[in-house]
């Protein structure tokens, strides 16, 4: 671990009026640094490493959906968590992606300092790049601690973002089917 990060956490403790030498805080700078490195480990991963060749030939050309993929990220504006779930769909064109790889792609981008809007697009574009799908759709629903713990303190607010590529953008019926299957369509 880079020693600068624990030193910075020690400075933060001093800055908020704490004594980093008191018993309960003695190892906090190291623990906080280790936690931050874990929470931001997406920077150390590449799409190629995450997918690891897990593309498989398939005649399926119907929608594939992975629902309710839990995600944990940090808001790049306040360094506070946002927690939610992603729904990812694609329409294969000869190859399908290993199921766990969808969740790993979500994690790789979520484990970076983010805003939800960008996270949604990054996941969609990564799935599109890897699969060459006829279309990709991603919807993320998340609660943001920066809105719940500070500022307006709205405890029940949920932010929803979506990115629709290819067939999901071009076809109302395809988009509607996806939204209906993930329980987001009221029509």
Tab-separated table of C-alpha atoms in Angstrom:
chain	number	residue	atom	x	y	z
A	1	UNK	CA	0.000	0.000	0.000
A	2	UNK	CA	1.226	3.479	-0.842
A	3	UNK	CA	2.048	5.138	2.501
A	4	UNK	CA	0.704	8.501	1.329
A	5	UNK	CA	-2.911	7.341	1.480
A	6	UNK	CA	-2.889	6.455	5.224
A	7	UNK	CA	-1.078	9.738	5.900
A	8	UNK	CA	-3.834	11.620	4.093
A	9	UNK	CA	-6.483	9.850	6.161
A	10	UNK	CA	-4.585	10.834	9.306
A	11	UNK	CA	-4.692	14.459	8.089
A	12	UNK	CA	-8.444	14.131	7.509
A	13	UNK	CA	-8.925	12.904	11.083
A	14	UNK	CA	-6.969	15.903	12.342
A	15	UNK	CA	-8.948	18.187	10.026
A	16	UNK	CA	-12.300	17.134	11.484
A	17	UNK	CA	-11.035	17.690	15.029
A	18	UNK	CA	-10.192	14.111	15.985
A	19	UNK	CA	-7.111	12.745	17.678
A	20	UNK	CA	-5.666	10.065	15.374
A	21	UNK	CA	-3.501	8.856	18.276
A	22	UNK	CA	-6.416	7.853	20.475
A	23	UNK	CA	-6.932	4.122	20.929
A	24	UNK	CA	-9.951	3.688	18.658
A	25	UNK	CA	-8.334	5.563	15.766
A	26	UNK	CA	-4.765	4.257	15.874
A	27	UNK	CA	-5.174	1.953	12.862
A	28	UNK	CA	-8.020	3.858	11.196
A	29	UNK	CA	-5.840	5.608	8.579
A	30	UNK	CA	-4.485	2.233	7.382
A	31	UNK	CA	-7.929	0.599	7.443
A	32	UNK	CA	-9.531	3.534	5.608
A	33	UNK	CA	-6.773	3.505	2.982
A	34	UNK	CA	-7.199	-0.239	2.476
A	35	UNK	CA	-10.985	0.168	2.202
A	36	UNK	CA	-10.652	2.988	-0.344
A	37	UNK	CA	-8.266	0.911	-2.442
A	38	UNK	CA	-10.774	-1.954	-2.410
A	39	UNK	CA	-13.720	0.333	-3.225
A	40	UNK	CA	-11.788	1.751	-6.177
A	41	UNK	CA	-10.235	-1.492	-7.448
A	42	UNK	CA	-12.004	-1.083	-10.793
A	43	UNK	CA	-9.124	1.111	-11.905
A	44	UNK	CA	-6.820	-1.914	-11.782
A	45	UNK	CA	-9.041	-3.979	-14.104
A	46	UNK	CA	-9.517	-3.978	-17.851
A	47	UNK	CA	-12.494	-5.150	-19.867
A	48	UNK	CA	-10.356	-7.845	-21.494
A	49	UNK	CA	-9.272	-9.222	-18.099
A	50	UNK	CA	-12.806	-9.200	-16.738
A	51	UNK	CA	-14.338	-10.970	-19.738
A	52	UNK	CA	-11.378	-13.371	-20.001
A	53	UNK	CA	-12.563	-14.836	-23.298
A	54	UNK	CA	-15.950	-15.957	-21.924
A	55	UNK	CA	-17.843	-15.486	-25.187
A	56	UNK	CA	-19.632	-18.544	-26.475
A	57	UNK	CA	-21.150	-19.353	-29.854
A	58	UNK	CA	-24.938	-19.386	-29.783
A	59	UNK	CA	-27.813	-19.392	-32.248
A	60	UNK	CA	-29.891	-17.401	-29.778
A	61	UNK	CA	-30.971	-14.035	-31.135
A	62	UNK	CA	-33.511	-13.298	-28.403
A	63	UNK	CA	-33.069	-10.877	-25.540
A	64	UNK	CA	-30.796	-11.916	-22.678
A	65	UNK	CA	-31.407	-10.072	-19.383
A	66	UNK	CA	-29.458	-10.130	-16.145
A	67	UNK	CA	-31.636	-8.412	-13.524
A	68	UNK	CA	-30.916	-7.028	-10.091
A	69	UNK	CA	-27.108	-7.038	-10.232
A	70	UNK	CA	-26.235	-5.284	-6.976
A	71	UNK	CA	-23.711	-2.495	-7.222
A	72	UNK	CA	-21.758	-0.353	-4.814
A	73	UNK	CA	-19.980	2.752	-5.986
A	74	UNK	CA	-18.615	6.054	-4.715
A	75	UNK	CA	-19.959	9.413	-5.839
A	76	UNK	CA	-17.093	11.326	-7.397
A	77	UNK	CA	-18.416	14.600	-5.975
A	78	UNK	CA	-18.523	13.694	-2.262
A	79	UNK	CA	-16.769	10.299	-2.048
A	80	UNK	CA	-19.909	8.902	-0.440
A	81	UNK	CA	-21.448	5.583	-1.484
A	82	UNK	CA	-24.322	5.004	-3.814
A	83	UNK	CA	-25.901	1.586	-3.683
A	84	UNK	CA	-28.313	-0.026	-6.065
A	85	UNK	CA	-28.911	-2.542	-8.786
A	86	UNK	CA	-28.319	-2.769	-12.492
A	87	UNK	CA	-30.468	-4.487	-15.094
A	88	UNK	CA	-28.472	-5.381	-18.211
A	89	UNK	CA	-29.865	-6.776	-21.460
A	90	UNK	CA	-28.467	-7.523	-24.877
A	91	UNK	CA	-29.601	-9.154	-28.091
A	92	UNK	CA	-26.921	-11.637	-29.223
A	93	UNK	CA	-25.638	-11.886	-32.786
A	94	UNK	CA	-23.880	-15.251	-32.734
A	95	UNK	CA	-22.176	-15.056	-29.353
A	96	UNK	CA	-23.348	-14.900	-25.742
A	97	UNK	CA	-21.397	-13.577	-22.797
A	98	UNK	CA	-20.715	-15.777	-19.771
A	99	UNK	CA	-23.338	-14.929	-17.161
A	100	UNK	CA	-20.948	-13.917	-14.387
A	101	UNK	CA	-19.132	-11.590	-16.772
A	102	UNK	CA	-22.104	-9.234	-16.861
A	103	UNK	CA	-21.864	-8.814	-13.085
A	104	UNK	CA	-18.073	-8.440	-13.315
A	105	UNK	CA	-18.446	-5.672	-15.905
A	106	UNK	CA	-20.902	-3.872	-13.601
A	107	UNK	CA	-18.453	-4.228	-10.697
A	108	UNK	CA	-15.431	-3.067	-12.673
A	109	UNK	CA	-17.046	0.260	-13.552
A	110	UNK	CA	-18.882	0.656	-10.237
A	111	UNK	CA	-15.595	0.257	-8.321
A	112	UNK	CA	-14.397	3.621	-9.617
A	113	UNK	CA	-15.296	7.160	-8.586
A	114	UNK	CA	-18.477	7.725	-10.557
A	115	UNK	CA	-21.647	9.505	-11.330
A	116	UNK	CA	-24.530	7.155	-12.051
A	117	UNK	CA	-25.198	8.595	-15.498
A	118	UNK	CA	-21.670	7.750	-16.672
A	119	UNK	CA	-21.681	4.357	-14.978
A	120	UNK	CA	-24.814	3.366	-16.903
A	121	UNK	CA	-23.262	4.340	-20.235
A	122	UNK	CA	-19.923	2.664	-19.479
A	123	UNK	CA	-21.621	-0.663	-18.729
A	124	UNK	CA	-23.775	-0.479	-21.875
A	125	UNK	CA	-20.860	0.407	-24.133
A	126	UNK	CA	-18.663	-2.327	-22.621
A	127	UNK	CA	-21.306	-5.017	-23.205
A	128	UNK	CA	-21.780	-3.709	-26.753
A	129	UNK	CA	-18.032	-3.736	-27.399
A	130	UNK	CA	-17.559	-7.267	-26.107
A	131	UNK	CA	-20.617	-8.926	-27.662
A	132	UNK	CA	-21.253	-6.897	-30.851
A	133	UNK	CA	-24.898	-7.294	-29.862
A	134	UNK	CA	-27.766	-6.023	-31.988
A	135	UNK	CA	-28.701	-3.892	-28.991
A	136	UNK	CA	-27.827	-3.307	-25.354
A	137	UNK	CA	-29.938	-1.829	-22.576
A	138	UNK	CA	-28.885	-0.888	-19.058
A	139	UNK	CA	-31.058	0.525	-16.288
A	140	UNK	CA	-29.577	1.399	-12.904
A	141	UNK	CA	-31.591	2.239	-9.802
A	142	UNK	CA	-29.592	3.544	-6.848
A	143	UNK	CA	-29.778	5.365	-3.543
A	144	UNK	CA	-27.126	8.027	-3.037
A	145	UNK	CA	-25.723	8.669	0.426
A	146	UNK	CA	-24.656	12.155	-0.671
A	147	UNK	CA	-28.371	12.957	-0.970
A	148	UNK	CA	-29.499	10.912	2.036
A	149	UNK	CA	-26.866	11.729	4.687
A	150	UNK	CA	-26.171	15.367	3.840
A	151	UNK	CA	-27.638	18.201	1.799
A	152	UNK	CA	-31.369	17.694	1.266
A	153	UNK	CA	-31.427	14.483	3.367
A	154	UNK	CA	-34.088	12.699	1.310
A	155	UNK	CA	-34.133	9.130	2.610
A	156	UNK	CA	-36.468	7.517	0.099
A	157	UNK	CA	-35.218	8.993	-3.157
A	158	UNK	CA	-34.008	6.602	-5.835
A	159	UNK	CA	-32.219	7.710	-8.969
A	160	UNK	CA	-32.928	5.754	-12.161
A	161	UNK	CA	-30.765	6.039	-15.263
A	162	UNK	CA	-30.949	4.188	-18.554
A	163	UNK	CA	-28.920	3.770	-21.699
A	164	UNK	CA	-30.405	2.105	-24.771
A	165	UNK	CA	-28.177	1.174	-27.706
A	166	UNK	CA	-28.997	-0.349	-31.102
A	167	UNK	CA	-32.286	-2.252	-31.243
A	168	UNK	CA	-33.308	-1.029	-27.780
A	169	UNK	CA	-33.055	2.576	-28.943
A	170	UNK	CA	-34.492	2.006	-32.421
A	171	UNK	CA	-37.444	-0.255	-31.569
A	172	UNK	CA	-40.183	0.790	-29.174
A	173	UNK	CA	-41.350	-2.840	-28.920
A	174	UNK	CA	-37.887	-4.130	-27.948
A	175	UNK	CA	-37.398	-1.352	-25.401
A	176	UNK	CA	-40.905	-1.902	-24.010
A	177	UNK	CA	-40.346	-5.663	-23.669
A	178	UNK	CA	-37.128	-5.041	-21.721
A	179	UNK	CA	-38.719	-2.465	-19.418
A	180	UNK	CA	-41.711	-4.735	-18.841
A	181	UNK	CA	-39.492	-7.725	-17.997
A	182	UNK	CA	-37.533	-5.733	-15.421
A	183	UNK	CA	-40.747	-4.306	-13.967
A	184	UNK	CA	-40.161	-0.687	-15.031
A	185	UNK	CA	-42.948	-0.291	-17.605
A	186	UNK	CA	-46.400	0.977	-16.657
A	187	UNK	CA	-47.971	0.462	-20.069
